[in-house]
XYZ file of C-alpha atoms in Angstrom:
282
model
C 72.655 -93.650 -37.191
C 70.824 -94.587 -40.212
C 68.319 -96.548 -38.226
C 67.536 -93.567 -36.026
C 67.049 -91.432 -39.022
C 64.723 -93.964 -40.569
C 62.714 -94.355 -37.361
C 62.407 -90.589 -37.017
C 61.335 -90.250 -40.592
C 58.696 -92.916 -40.188
C 57.408 -91.266 -37.028
C 57.190 -87.938 -38.765
C 55.238 -89.498 -41.622
C 52.835 -91.147 -39.186
C 52.333 -87.969 -37.246
C 51.786 -85.948 -40.418
C 49.375 -88.515 -41.760
C 47.463 -88.521 -38.484
C 47.091 -84.754 -38.542
C 45.891 -84.801 -42.156
C 43.307 -87.507 -41.437
C 41.890 -85.561 -38.496
C 41.395 -82.385 -40.553
C 39.748 -84.330 -43.313
C 37.450 -85.979 -40.812
C 36.449 -82.685 -39.309
C 35.811 -81.286 -42.789
C 33.693 -84.298 -43.666
C 31.732 -83.982 -40.468
C 31.072 -80.295 -41.117
C 30.000 -80.989 -44.681
C 27.803 -83.848 -43.557
C 26.152 -81.620 -40.989
C 25.477 -78.984 -43.634
C 24.085 -81.557 -46.021
C 21.850 -82.901 -43.271
C 20.459 -79.405 -42.600
C 19.884 -78.839 -46.322
C 18.070 -82.159 -46.501
C 15.785 -81.144 -43.638
C 15.130 -77.775 -45.324
C 14.374 -79.373 -48.683
C 12.108 -81.920 -47.025
C 10.150 -79.154 -45.284
C 9.888 -77.174 -48.552
C 8.642 -80.302 -50.348
C 5.979 -80.868 -47.695
C 4.832 -77.250 -47.982
C 4.755 -77.519 -51.784
C 2.702 -80.711 -51.596
C 0.254 -79.030 -49.228
C -0.088 -76.030 -51.562
C -0.512 -78.353 -54.555
C -3.283 -80.191 -52.736
C -5.059 -76.908 -51.927
C -4.742 -75.770 -55.555
C -6.123 -79.093 -56.712
C -9.151 -78.666 -54.438
C -9.718 -75.152 -55.847
C -9.396 -76.465 -59.401
C -11.918 -79.195 -58.685
C -14.386 -76.631 -57.275
C -13.884 -74.285 -60.235
C -14.413 -77.189 -62.608
C -17.637 -78.136 -60.835
C -18.841 -74.505 -60.921
C -18.025 -74.240 -64.604
C -19.916 -77.440 -65.386
C -22.933 -76.149 -63.440
C -22.774 -72.809 -65.270
C -22.476 -74.573 -68.624
C -25.519 -76.689 -67.796
C -27.510 -73.566 -66.884
C -26.384 -71.823 -70.066
C -27.337 -74.807 -72.191
C -30.777 -74.863 -70.544
C -31.231 -71.129 -71.104
C -30.200 -71.426 -74.747
C -32.616 -74.307 -75.199
C -35.480 -72.316 -73.646
C -34.579 -69.242 -75.680
C -34.550 -71.318 -78.832
C -37.950 -72.784 -78.009
C -39.403 -69.364 -77.181
C -37.649 -67.478 -79.962
C -40.798 -67.087 -82.059
C -42.840 -65.849 -79.066
C -40.148 -63.332 -78.125
C -39.944 -61.985 -81.674
C -43.722 -61.697 -81.807
C -43.771 -59.842 -78.493
C -41.116 -57.418 -79.740
C -43.153 -56.814 -82.903
C -46.274 -56.116 -80.832
C -44.360 -53.667 -78.636
C -43.031 -51.870 -81.711
C -46.526 -51.700 -83.221
C -47.942 -50.363 -79.952
C -45.255 -47.679 -79.762
C -45.955 -46.675 -83.352
C -49.688 -46.502 -82.621
C -49.096 -44.345 -79.533
C -46.916 -41.967 -81.552
C -49.664 -41.787 -84.163
C -52.269 -40.957 -81.504
C -50.025 -38.235 -80.077
C -49.588 -36.733 -83.549
C -53.337 -36.839 -84.201
C -54.130 -35.290 -80.814
C -51.529 -32.568 -81.323
C -52.968 -31.764 -84.735
C -56.509 -31.795 -83.357
C -55.568 -29.527 -80.437
C -53.920 -27.068 -82.821
C -56.939 -27.007 -85.127
C -59.298 -26.582 -82.191
C -57.291 -23.644 -80.904
C -57.319 -21.975 -84.333
C -61.050 -22.665 -84.689
C -61.764 -21.159 -81.274
C -59.646 -18.086 -81.923
C -61.283 -17.506 -85.315
C -64.736 -17.847 -83.804
C -64.145 -15.528 -80.858
C -62.575 -12.917 -83.143
C -65.600 -13.010 -85.434
C -68.104 -12.393 -82.616
C -68.832 -8.891 -81.382
C -68.406 -7.803 -77.788
C -72.186 -7.913 -77.279
C -72.430 -11.393 -78.770
C -69.638 -12.669 -76.524
C -71.780 -11.761 -73.509
C -74.290 -14.450 -74.544
C -71.937 -16.903 -76.247
C -69.458 -19.048 -74.316
C -66.693 -20.831 -76.257
C -64.578 -23.536 -74.608
C -62.309 -26.407 -75.608
C -62.628 -29.444 -73.339
C -60.786 -32.713 -74.018
C -60.251 -31.866 -77.667
C -63.875 -30.852 -78.300
C -65.089 -27.298 -79.002
C -68.235 -26.247 -77.092
C -70.195 -23.172 -78.166
C -72.898 -22.451 -75.616
C -75.744 -20.085 -76.623
C -78.307 -18.642 -74.216
C -81.928 -19.485 -74.976
C -83.118 -15.875 -74.758
C -80.638 -15.047 -77.504
C -81.724 -17.856 -79.847
C -85.441 -18.441 -79.476
C -88.638 -16.510 -79.340
C -90.031 -16.292 -75.842
C -91.655 -19.567 -74.744
C -90.944 -21.181 -78.120
C -88.511 -23.327 -80.061
C -88.519 -21.040 -83.118
C -85.306 -19.123 -83.930
C -85.643 -15.352 -83.460
C -84.291 -12.688 -85.785
C -81.653 -11.551 -83.294
C -79.859 -14.912 -83.533
C -79.408 -14.746 -87.290
C -76.134 -12.801 -87.371
C -74.527 -14.906 -84.635
C -75.584 -18.187 -86.261
C -74.234 -16.998 -89.609
C -70.791 -16.413 -88.060
C -70.832 -19.822 -86.377
C -71.976 -21.436 -89.639
C -69.024 -19.892 -91.482
C -66.577 -21.384 -88.987
C -68.290 -24.773 -89.268
C -68.068 -24.669 -93.072
C -64.383 -23.679 -92.932
C -63.531 -26.744 -90.837
C -64.956 -29.545 -92.966
C -63.168 -32.326 -91.062
C -65.418 -31.816 -88.032
C -68.908 -33.073 -87.187
C -71.387 -30.852 -85.354
C -73.787 -31.884 -82.598
C -76.526 -29.419 -81.616
C -77.630 -30.170 -78.059
C -80.645 -28.583 -76.396
C -80.842 -28.127 -72.588
C -83.583 -26.764 -70.325
C -84.075 -25.868 -66.678
C -86.252 -28.018 -64.421
C -89.411 -25.939 -64.781
C -92.164 -28.064 -66.391
C -93.388 -27.009 -69.820
C -96.577 -24.968 -69.913
C -98.548 -27.258 -72.198
C -101.487 -24.846 -72.335
C -99.474 -22.159 -74.142
C -100.153 -21.966 -77.854
C -96.447 -21.994 -78.651
C -96.035 -25.231 -76.698
C -98.822 -27.150 -78.379
C -98.016 -30.885 -78.728
C -94.912 -30.483 -76.533
C -95.222 -32.915 -73.644
C -92.186 -32.034 -71.503
C -88.662 -30.623 -71.386
C -87.371 -33.567 -73.414
C -89.527 -32.524 -76.341
C -88.647 -28.851 -75.924
C -84.869 -29.446 -75.826
C -84.989 -31.710 -78.890
C -87.147 -29.292 -80.894
C -84.895 -26.349 -80.088
C -81.831 -28.319 -81.207
C -83.667 -29.328 -84.366
C -84.513 -25.666 -85.096
C -80.832 -24.708 -84.952
C -79.840 -27.656 -87.164
C -82.407 -26.692 -89.790
C -81.316 -23.037 -89.686
C -77.666 -24.025 -90.228
C -78.669 -26.265 -93.125
C -81.362 -24.215 -94.852
C -80.216 -20.648 -94.226
C -76.433 -20.955 -93.996
C -75.599 -23.926 -96.214
C -73.996 -26.290 -93.706
C -73.876 -29.859 -95.024
C -76.659 -31.726 -93.138
C -74.571 -34.912 -93.192
C -72.305 -33.243 -90.664
C -75.151 -32.226 -88.331
C -76.834 -34.074 -85.475
C -79.676 -32.740 -83.310
C -80.198 -33.978 -79.767
C -81.900 -32.930 -76.557
C -80.966 -33.578 -72.931
C -83.951 -31.944 -71.294
C -83.300 -30.767 -67.750
C -80.817 -33.539 -66.968
C -77.552 -31.857 -67.887
C -77.524 -28.684 -65.755
C -74.459 -26.499 -65.387
C -75.549 -25.283 -61.957
C -78.400 -25.862 -59.529
C -81.843 -24.691 -60.599
C -82.602 -23.093 -57.228
C -82.176 -19.495 -58.471
C -83.358 -17.585 -61.526
C -79.739 -16.993 -62.552
C -79.075 -20.734 -62.308
C -82.128 -21.563 -64.406
C -81.079 -18.976 -66.979
C -77.617 -20.605 -67.313
C -79.111 -24.058 -67.674
C -81.481 -22.971 -70.460
C -78.959 -23.142 -73.258
C -78.190 -24.727 -76.597
C -74.711 -26.096 -77.214
C -73.056 -26.402 -80.598
C -70.437 -29.116 -80.103
C -67.761 -29.412 -82.794
C -65.811 -32.681 -82.811
C -63.477 -34.584 -85.188
C -65.427 -36.853 -87.512
C -66.353 -40.231 -86.076
C -64.871 -42.102 -89.035
C -61.466 -40.605 -88.186
C -61.645 -42.245 -84.771
C -62.767 -45.486 -86.410
C -59.738 -45.311 -88.695
C -57.539 -45.009 -85.618
C -59.235 -48.009 -84.044
C -58.694 -50.006 -87.238
C -54.991 -49.141 -87.091
C -54.662 -50.235 -83.483
C -52.521 -53.348 -82.833
C -54.510 -56.509 -82.280
C -54.633 -57.528 -78.651
C -53.891 -61.183 -77.977
């Protein structure tokens, strides 16, 4: 009896132990399978990470090369800038001087234009309606032109001033004296008809050159001697028949071309001062 019990007990122990071993084995197999899959996954992730690291390393190498190239270019530029620093500063100074000179010219021109406009207005207001028919006043390129007809100024066939011109010349002389910063050029002009050298009034006059110069000289002397204009401001000149306003093919055209112009301009030394102030060109 006891032997049977012992044998049974031993069999039960063996059977129980066999069952336990089988479950443990299955559990180990399952765990091993899971670990194997995790190993494969980790291995794949490591390969992907290595590939990405390699790509990043290539990018870093390229960026480093680009940076070194940029640094070399910058160093070269800084070296060139350092070498040319004096030239650049000099160029900037010249540009600043040029800009200042241009501003100065604009200011001078604006002032001159304003004075010319006032001068012209004062002159035209001082002349009568009848005088304005034979006197033309214009401002061209900053210069005031007063054009007087010959039949108003001179005796017929002569370069002598007539009495009728006295009042008009006195008004013009007053304007000239009021504007002391201007020089005055008296310019004689004729038509293309040759001078009648046989006329008593044209004695010793060879041609229209002589006639235009003598007429301008007569006006200059009248302004100086009769109306007190400073002769240092006056210049007499003649252009003969070579500065016509219109063609000389009609009597009206010839009449327009026979004229004396009083040209009022800023003093020459003012322009020379501007030239002296101009930046040196190099």
